[in-house]
Amino acid sequence: MNRLLPPLALIAGLACAIPASAQFQKSEDAIKYRQGAFRVMAEHFGRIGAMANGRVPFDAKVAQEAAALVVALHKLPFSAFAEGTDKGAPQRARPEVWKDGAKFKAAIERMMSEVAKLDAAAKGGSLDAVKSAFGATGGACKACHDDFRARDYSSN
């Protein structure tokens, strides 16, 4: 049995690496997937924000759990920005996502870097560190929204 584990782990890893475009039958499915992933991620990020902004008392354990969930979720929506997912369902993704892929990728990488720092700050248990990391992460999110997210949903 122990000899089977490495090959099984390799097969499972390869199966998880299938491109997102193969995961979705229709562009509408990809759009709904990324919207759902962003919604859940925003919910947990908001819990940290409520503590960072003093709306609720700081609870290091809750901050750690919320940050861990943001880390677990933060890559999911980006797998669903495949070619052809600019149409198919109402969405707020601007055409620049597909027209300026390098800039979009840089924005994603910045957000991912800040999310990792937020997770580390939450693990440290310091409210001041969480506040600082929350602000930087929020700034990365806002920068991406400013460049790549429309104010209103499209009508397609």
PDB file of C-alpha atoms in Angstrom:
ATOM      1  CA  MET A   1       0.000   0.000   0.000  1.00  0.00           C
ATOM      2  CA  ASN A   2       2.803   2.447   0.883  1.00  0.00           C
ATOM      3  CA  ARG A   3       4.349   1.877  -2.563  1.00  0.00           C
ATOM      4  CA  LEU A   4       1.087   2.951  -4.220  1.00  0.00           C
ATOM      5  CA  LEU A   5       0.847   6.305  -2.469  1.00  0.00           C
ATOM      6  CA  PRO A   6       3.479   8.235  -4.496  1.00  0.00           C
ATOM      7  CA  PRO A   7       2.031   7.240  -7.895  1.00  0.00           C
ATOM      8  CA  LEU A   8      -1.508   7.924  -6.702  1.00  0.00           C
ATOM      9  CA  ALA A   9      -0.438  11.325  -5.381  1.00  0.00           C
ATOM     10  CA  LEU A  10       1.176  12.117  -8.731  1.00  0.00           C
ATOM     11  CA  ILE A  11      -1.951  11.120 -10.637  1.00  0.00           C
ATOM     12  CA  ALA A  12      -4.141  13.193  -8.331  1.00  0.00           C
ATOM     13  CA  GLY A  13      -1.823  16.184  -8.730  1.00  0.00           C
ATOM     14  CA  LEU A  14      -1.897  15.929 -12.500  1.00  0.00           C
ATOM     15  CA  ALA A  15      -5.669  15.688 -12.499  1.00  0.00           C
ATOM     16  CA  CYS A  16      -5.865  18.909 -10.490  1.00  0.00           C
ATOM     17  CA  ALA A  17      -3.626  20.670 -12.992  1.00  0.00           C
ATOM     18  CA  ILE A  18      -6.099  20.396 -15.873  1.00  0.00           C
ATOM     19  CA  PRO A  19      -6.639  23.871 -17.340  1.00  0.00           C
ATOM     20  CA  ALA A  20      -9.715  25.747 -16.204  1.00  0.00           C
ATOM     21  CA  SER A  21     -11.050  25.958 -19.729  1.00  0.00           C
ATOM     22  CA  ALA A  22     -11.491  22.191 -19.650  1.00  0.00           C
ATOM     23  CA  GLN A  23     -13.436  22.434 -16.397  1.00  0.00           C
ATOM     24  CA  PHE A  24     -16.266  24.549 -17.770  1.00  0.00           C
ATOM     25  CA  GLN A  25     -18.706  23.417 -20.432  1.00  0.00           C
ATOM     26  CA  LYS A  26     -19.926  26.965 -21.094  1.00  0.00           C
ATOM     27  CA  SER A  27     -18.454  30.404 -20.524  1.00  0.00           C
ATOM     28  CA  GLU A  28     -21.457  31.116 -18.290  1.00  0.00           C
ATOM     29  CA  ASP A  29     -20.252  28.367 -15.951  1.00  0.00           C
ATOM     30  CA  ALA A  30     -16.796  29.954 -15.679  1.00  0.00           C
ATOM     31  CA  ILE A  31     -18.298  33.390 -15.026  1.00  0.00           C
ATOM     32  CA  LYS A  32     -20.556  32.080 -12.267  1.00  0.00           C
ATOM     33  CA  TYR A  33     -17.666  30.096 -10.777  1.00  0.00           C
ATOM     34  CA  ARG A  34     -15.351  33.094 -10.519  1.00  0.00           C
ATOM     35  CA  GLN A  35     -18.144  35.305  -9.190  1.00  0.00           C
ATOM     36  CA  GLY A  36     -18.908  32.736  -6.497  1.00  0.00           C
ATOM     37  CA  ALA A  37     -15.244  32.350  -5.574  1.00  0.00           C
ATOM     38  CA  PHE A  38     -14.835  36.135  -5.300  1.00  0.00           C
ATOM     39  CA  ARG A  39     -18.004  36.371  -3.193  1.00  0.00           C
ATOM     40  CA  VAL A  40     -16.839  33.767  -0.662  1.00  0.00           C
ATOM     41  CA  MET A  41     -13.328  35.219  -0.549  1.00  0.00           C
ATOM     42  CA  ALA A  42     -14.746  38.718   0.023  1.00  0.00           C
ATOM     43  CA  GLU A  43     -16.891  37.441   2.888  1.00  0.00           C
ATOM     44  CA  HIS A  44     -13.865  36.127   4.775  1.00  0.00           C
ATOM     45  CA  PHE A  45     -11.715  39.133   3.870  1.00  0.00           C
ATOM     46  CA  GLY A  46     -14.535  41.322   5.219  1.00  0.00           C
ATOM     47  CA  ARG A  47     -14.398  39.547   8.569  1.00  0.00           C
ATOM     48  CA  ILE A  48     -10.757  40.556   8.888  1.00  0.00           C
ATOM     49  CA  GLY A  49     -11.646  44.072   7.762  1.00  0.00           C
ATOM     50  CA  ALA A  50     -14.301  44.416  10.430  1.00  0.00           C
ATOM     51  CA  MET A  51     -11.645  43.695  13.061  1.00  0.00           C
ATOM     52  CA  ALA A  52      -8.985  45.845  11.393  1.00  0.00           C
ATOM     53  CA  ASN A  53     -11.392  48.782  11.209  1.00  0.00           C
ATOM     54  CA  GLY A  54     -12.621  48.365  14.787  1.00  0.00           C
ATOM     55  CA  ARG A  55     -16.210  47.451  13.903  1.00  0.00           C
ATOM     56  CA  VAL A  56     -15.885  44.208  15.861  1.00  0.00           C
ATOM     57  CA  PRO A  57     -13.419  43.236  18.594  1.00  0.00           C
ATOM     58  CA  PHE A  58     -10.180  41.665  17.395  1.00  0.00           C
ATOM     59  CA  ASP A  59     -10.115  37.894  17.766  1.00  0.00           C
ATOM     60  CA  ALA A  60      -6.790  36.443  16.644  1.00  0.00           C
ATOM     61  CA  LYS A  61      -8.271  32.980  16.097  1.00  0.00           C
ATOM     62  CA  VAL A  62     -11.073  34.292  13.876  1.00  0.00           C
ATOM     63  CA  ALA A  63      -8.572  36.429  11.948  1.00  0.00           C
ATOM     64  CA  GLN A  64      -6.325  33.402  11.420  1.00  0.00           C
ATOM     65  CA  GLU A  65      -9.208  31.242  10.244  1.00  0.00           C
ATOM     66  CA  ALA A  66     -10.521  33.929   7.895  1.00  0.00           C
ATOM     67  CA  ALA A  67      -7.039  34.583   6.462  1.00  0.00           C
ATOM     68  CA  ALA A  68      -6.500  30.850   5.948  1.00  0.00           C
ATOM     69  CA  LEU A  69      -9.741  30.679   3.981  1.00  0.00           C
ATOM     70  CA  VAL A  70      -8.760  33.700   1.871  1.00  0.00           C
ATOM     71  CA  VAL A  71      -5.454  31.962   1.107  1.00  0.00           C
ATOM     72  CA  ALA A  72      -7.281  28.750   0.203  1.00  0.00           C
ATOM     73  CA  LEU A  73      -9.648  30.621  -2.114  1.00  0.00           C
ATOM     74  CA  HIS A  74      -7.494  33.344  -3.618  1.00  0.00           C
ATOM     75  CA  LYS A  75      -6.358  31.433  -6.702  1.00  0.00           C
ATOM     76  CA  LEU A  76      -9.730  29.957  -7.610  1.00  0.00           C
ATOM     77  CA  PRO A  77     -11.392  32.836  -9.465  1.00  0.00           C
ATOM     78  CA  PHE A  78      -8.444  33.468 -11.763  1.00  0.00           C
ATOM     79  CA  SER A  79      -8.590  30.000 -13.290  1.00  0.00           C
ATOM     80  CA  ALA A  80     -11.986  30.995 -14.693  1.00  0.00           C
ATOM     81  CA  PHE A  81     -10.826  33.993 -16.758  1.00  0.00           C
ATOM     82  CA  ALA A  82     -10.104  31.782 -19.738  1.00  0.00           C
ATOM     83  CA  GLU A  83     -10.368  32.940 -23.318  1.00  0.00           C
ATOM     84  CA  GLY A  84     -14.015  33.256 -24.325  1.00  0.00           C
ATOM     85  CA  THR A  85     -15.332  33.975 -20.837  1.00  0.00           C
ATOM     86  CA  ASP A  86     -15.760  37.651 -21.598  1.00  0.00           C
ATOM     87  CA  LYS A  87     -19.316  36.848 -22.709  1.00  0.00           C
ATOM     88  CA  GLY A  88     -22.003  34.410 -21.645  1.00  0.00           C
ATOM     89  CA  ALA A  89     -23.490  35.888 -18.492  1.00  0.00           C
ATOM     90  CA  PRO A  90     -23.782  39.285 -16.835  1.00  0.00           C
ATOM     91  CA  GLN A  91     -20.457  40.169 -15.265  1.00  0.00           C
ATOM     92  CA  ARG A  92     -18.310  43.086 -14.196  1.00  0.00           C
ATOM     93  CA  ALA A  93     -15.051  41.993 -15.801  1.00  0.00           C
ATOM     94  CA  ARG A  94     -13.900  44.712 -18.193  1.00  0.00           C
ATOM     95  CA  PRO A  95     -12.502  43.916 -21.662  1.00  0.00           C
ATOM     96  CA  GLU A  96      -9.056  44.950 -20.393  1.00  0.00           C
ATOM     97  CA  VAL A  97      -8.824  41.595 -18.592  1.00  0.00           C
ATOM     98  CA  TRP A  98      -8.389  39.927 -21.966  1.00  0.00           C
ATOM     99  CA  LYS A  99      -6.829  42.857 -23.872  1.00  0.00           C
ATOM    100  CA  ASP A 100      -4.034  43.518 -21.365  1.00  0.00           C
ATOM    101  CA  GLY A 101      -3.321  40.071 -19.977  1.00  0.00           C
ATOM    102  CA  ALA A 102       0.163  40.991 -18.742  1.00  0.00           C
ATOM    103  CA  LYS A 103      -1.159  43.852 -16.628  1.00  0.00           C
ATOM    104  CA  PHE A 104      -3.992  41.654 -15.330  1.00  0.00           C
ATOM    105  CA  LYS A 105      -1.509  38.920 -14.425  1.00  0.00           C
ATOM    106  CA  ALA A 106       0.686  41.456 -12.609  1.00  0.00           C
ATOM    107  CA  ALA A 107      -2.338  42.653 -10.625  1.00  0.00           C
ATOM    108  CA  ILE A 108      -3.199  39.058  -9.706  1.00  0.00           C
ATOM    109  CA  GLU A 109       0.360  38.380  -8.580  1.00  0.00           C
ATOM    110  CA  ARG A 110       0.393  41.518  -6.435  1.00  0.00           C
ATOM    111  CA  MET A 111      -2.872  40.495  -4.778  1.00  0.00           C
ATOM    112  CA  MET A 112      -1.577  36.973  -4.164  1.00  0.00           C
ATOM    113  CA  SER A 113       1.584  38.352  -2.589  1.00  0.00           C
ATOM    114  CA  GLU A 114      -0.405  40.622  -0.282  1.00  0.00           C
ATOM    115  CA  VAL A 115      -2.762  37.780   0.668  1.00  0.00           C
ATOM    116  CA  ALA A 116       0.256  35.719   1.761  1.00  0.00           C
ATOM    117  CA  LYS A 117       1.434  38.639   3.912  1.00  0.00           C
ATOM    118  CA  LEU A 118      -2.042  38.985   5.416  1.00  0.00           C
ATOM    119  CA  ASP A 119      -2.029  35.296   6.288  1.00  0.00           C
ATOM    120  CA  ALA A 120       1.386  35.639   7.958  1.00  0.00           C
ATOM    121  CA  ALA A 121       0.215  38.691   9.909  1.00  0.00           C
ATOM    122  CA  ALA A 122      -2.911  36.881  11.085  1.00  0.00           C
ATOM    123  CA  LYS A 123      -0.844  33.904  12.185  1.00  0.00           C
ATOM    124  CA  GLY A 124       1.286  36.292  14.242  1.00  0.00           C
ATOM    125  CA  GLY A 125      -1.765  37.378  16.219  1.00  0.00           C
ATOM    126  CA  SER A 126      -0.986  41.112  16.269  1.00  0.00           C
ATOM    127  CA  LEU A 127      -3.857  43.481  15.514  1.00  0.00           C
ATOM    128  CA  ASP A 128      -1.436  46.155  14.282  1.00  0.00           C
ATOM    129  CA  ALA A 129       0.207  43.713  11.859  1.00  0.00           C
ATOM    130  CA  VAL A 130      -3.213  42.547  10.655  1.00  0.00           C
ATOM    131  CA  LYS A 131      -4.329  46.159  10.116  1.00  0.00           C
ATOM    132  CA  SER A 132      -1.248  46.923   8.056  1.00  0.00           C
ATOM    133  CA  ALA A 133      -1.497  43.768   5.967  1.00  0.00           C
ATOM    134  CA  PHE A 134      -5.247  44.223   5.533  1.00  0.00           C
ATOM    135  CA  GLY A 135      -4.683  47.731   4.182  1.00  0.00           C
ATOM    136  CA  ALA A 136      -2.046  46.545   1.710  1.00  0.00           C
ATOM    137  CA  THR A 137      -4.202  43.634   0.574  1.00  0.00           C
ATOM    138  CA  GLY A 138      -7.223  45.879   0.193  1.00  0.00           C
ATOM    139  CA  GLY A 139      -5.096  48.267  -1.851  1.00  0.00           C
ATOM    140  CA  ALA A 140      -4.060  45.461  -4.183  1.00  0.00           C
ATOM    141  CA  CYS A 141      -7.691  44.412  -4.589  1.00  0.00           C
ATOM    142  CA  LYS A 142      -8.776  48.003  -5.253  1.00  0.00           C
ATOM    143  CA  ALA A 143      -6.059  48.542  -7.849  1.00  0.00           C
ATOM    144  CA  CYS A 144      -7.248  45.488  -9.760  1.00  0.00           C
ATOM    145  CA  HIS A 145     -10.878  46.576  -9.450  1.00  0.00           C
ATOM    146  CA  ASP A 146     -10.001  50.057 -10.703  1.00  0.00           C
ATOM    147  CA  ASP A 147      -8.385  48.674 -13.854  1.00  0.00           C
ATOM    148  CA  PHE A 148     -10.334  45.498 -14.548  1.00  0.00           C
ATOM    149  CA  ARG A 149     -13.750  45.619 -12.893  1.00  0.00           C
ATOM    150  CA  ALA A 150     -16.700  47.581 -14.249  1.00  0.00           C
ATOM    151  CA  ARG A 151     -18.984  49.427 -11.902  1.00  0.00           C
ATOM    152  CA  ASP A 152     -22.095  47.803 -13.365  1.00  0.00           C
ATOM    153  CA  TYR A 153     -22.846  44.336 -14.672  1.00  0.00           C
ATOM    154  CA  SER A 154     -22.791  43.787 -18.418  1.00  0.00           C
ATOM    155  CA  SER A 155     -26.029  42.910 -20.145  1.00  0.00           C
ATOM    156  CA  ASN A 156     -24.841  39.802 -21.987  1.00  0.00           C
TER     157      ASN A 156
END
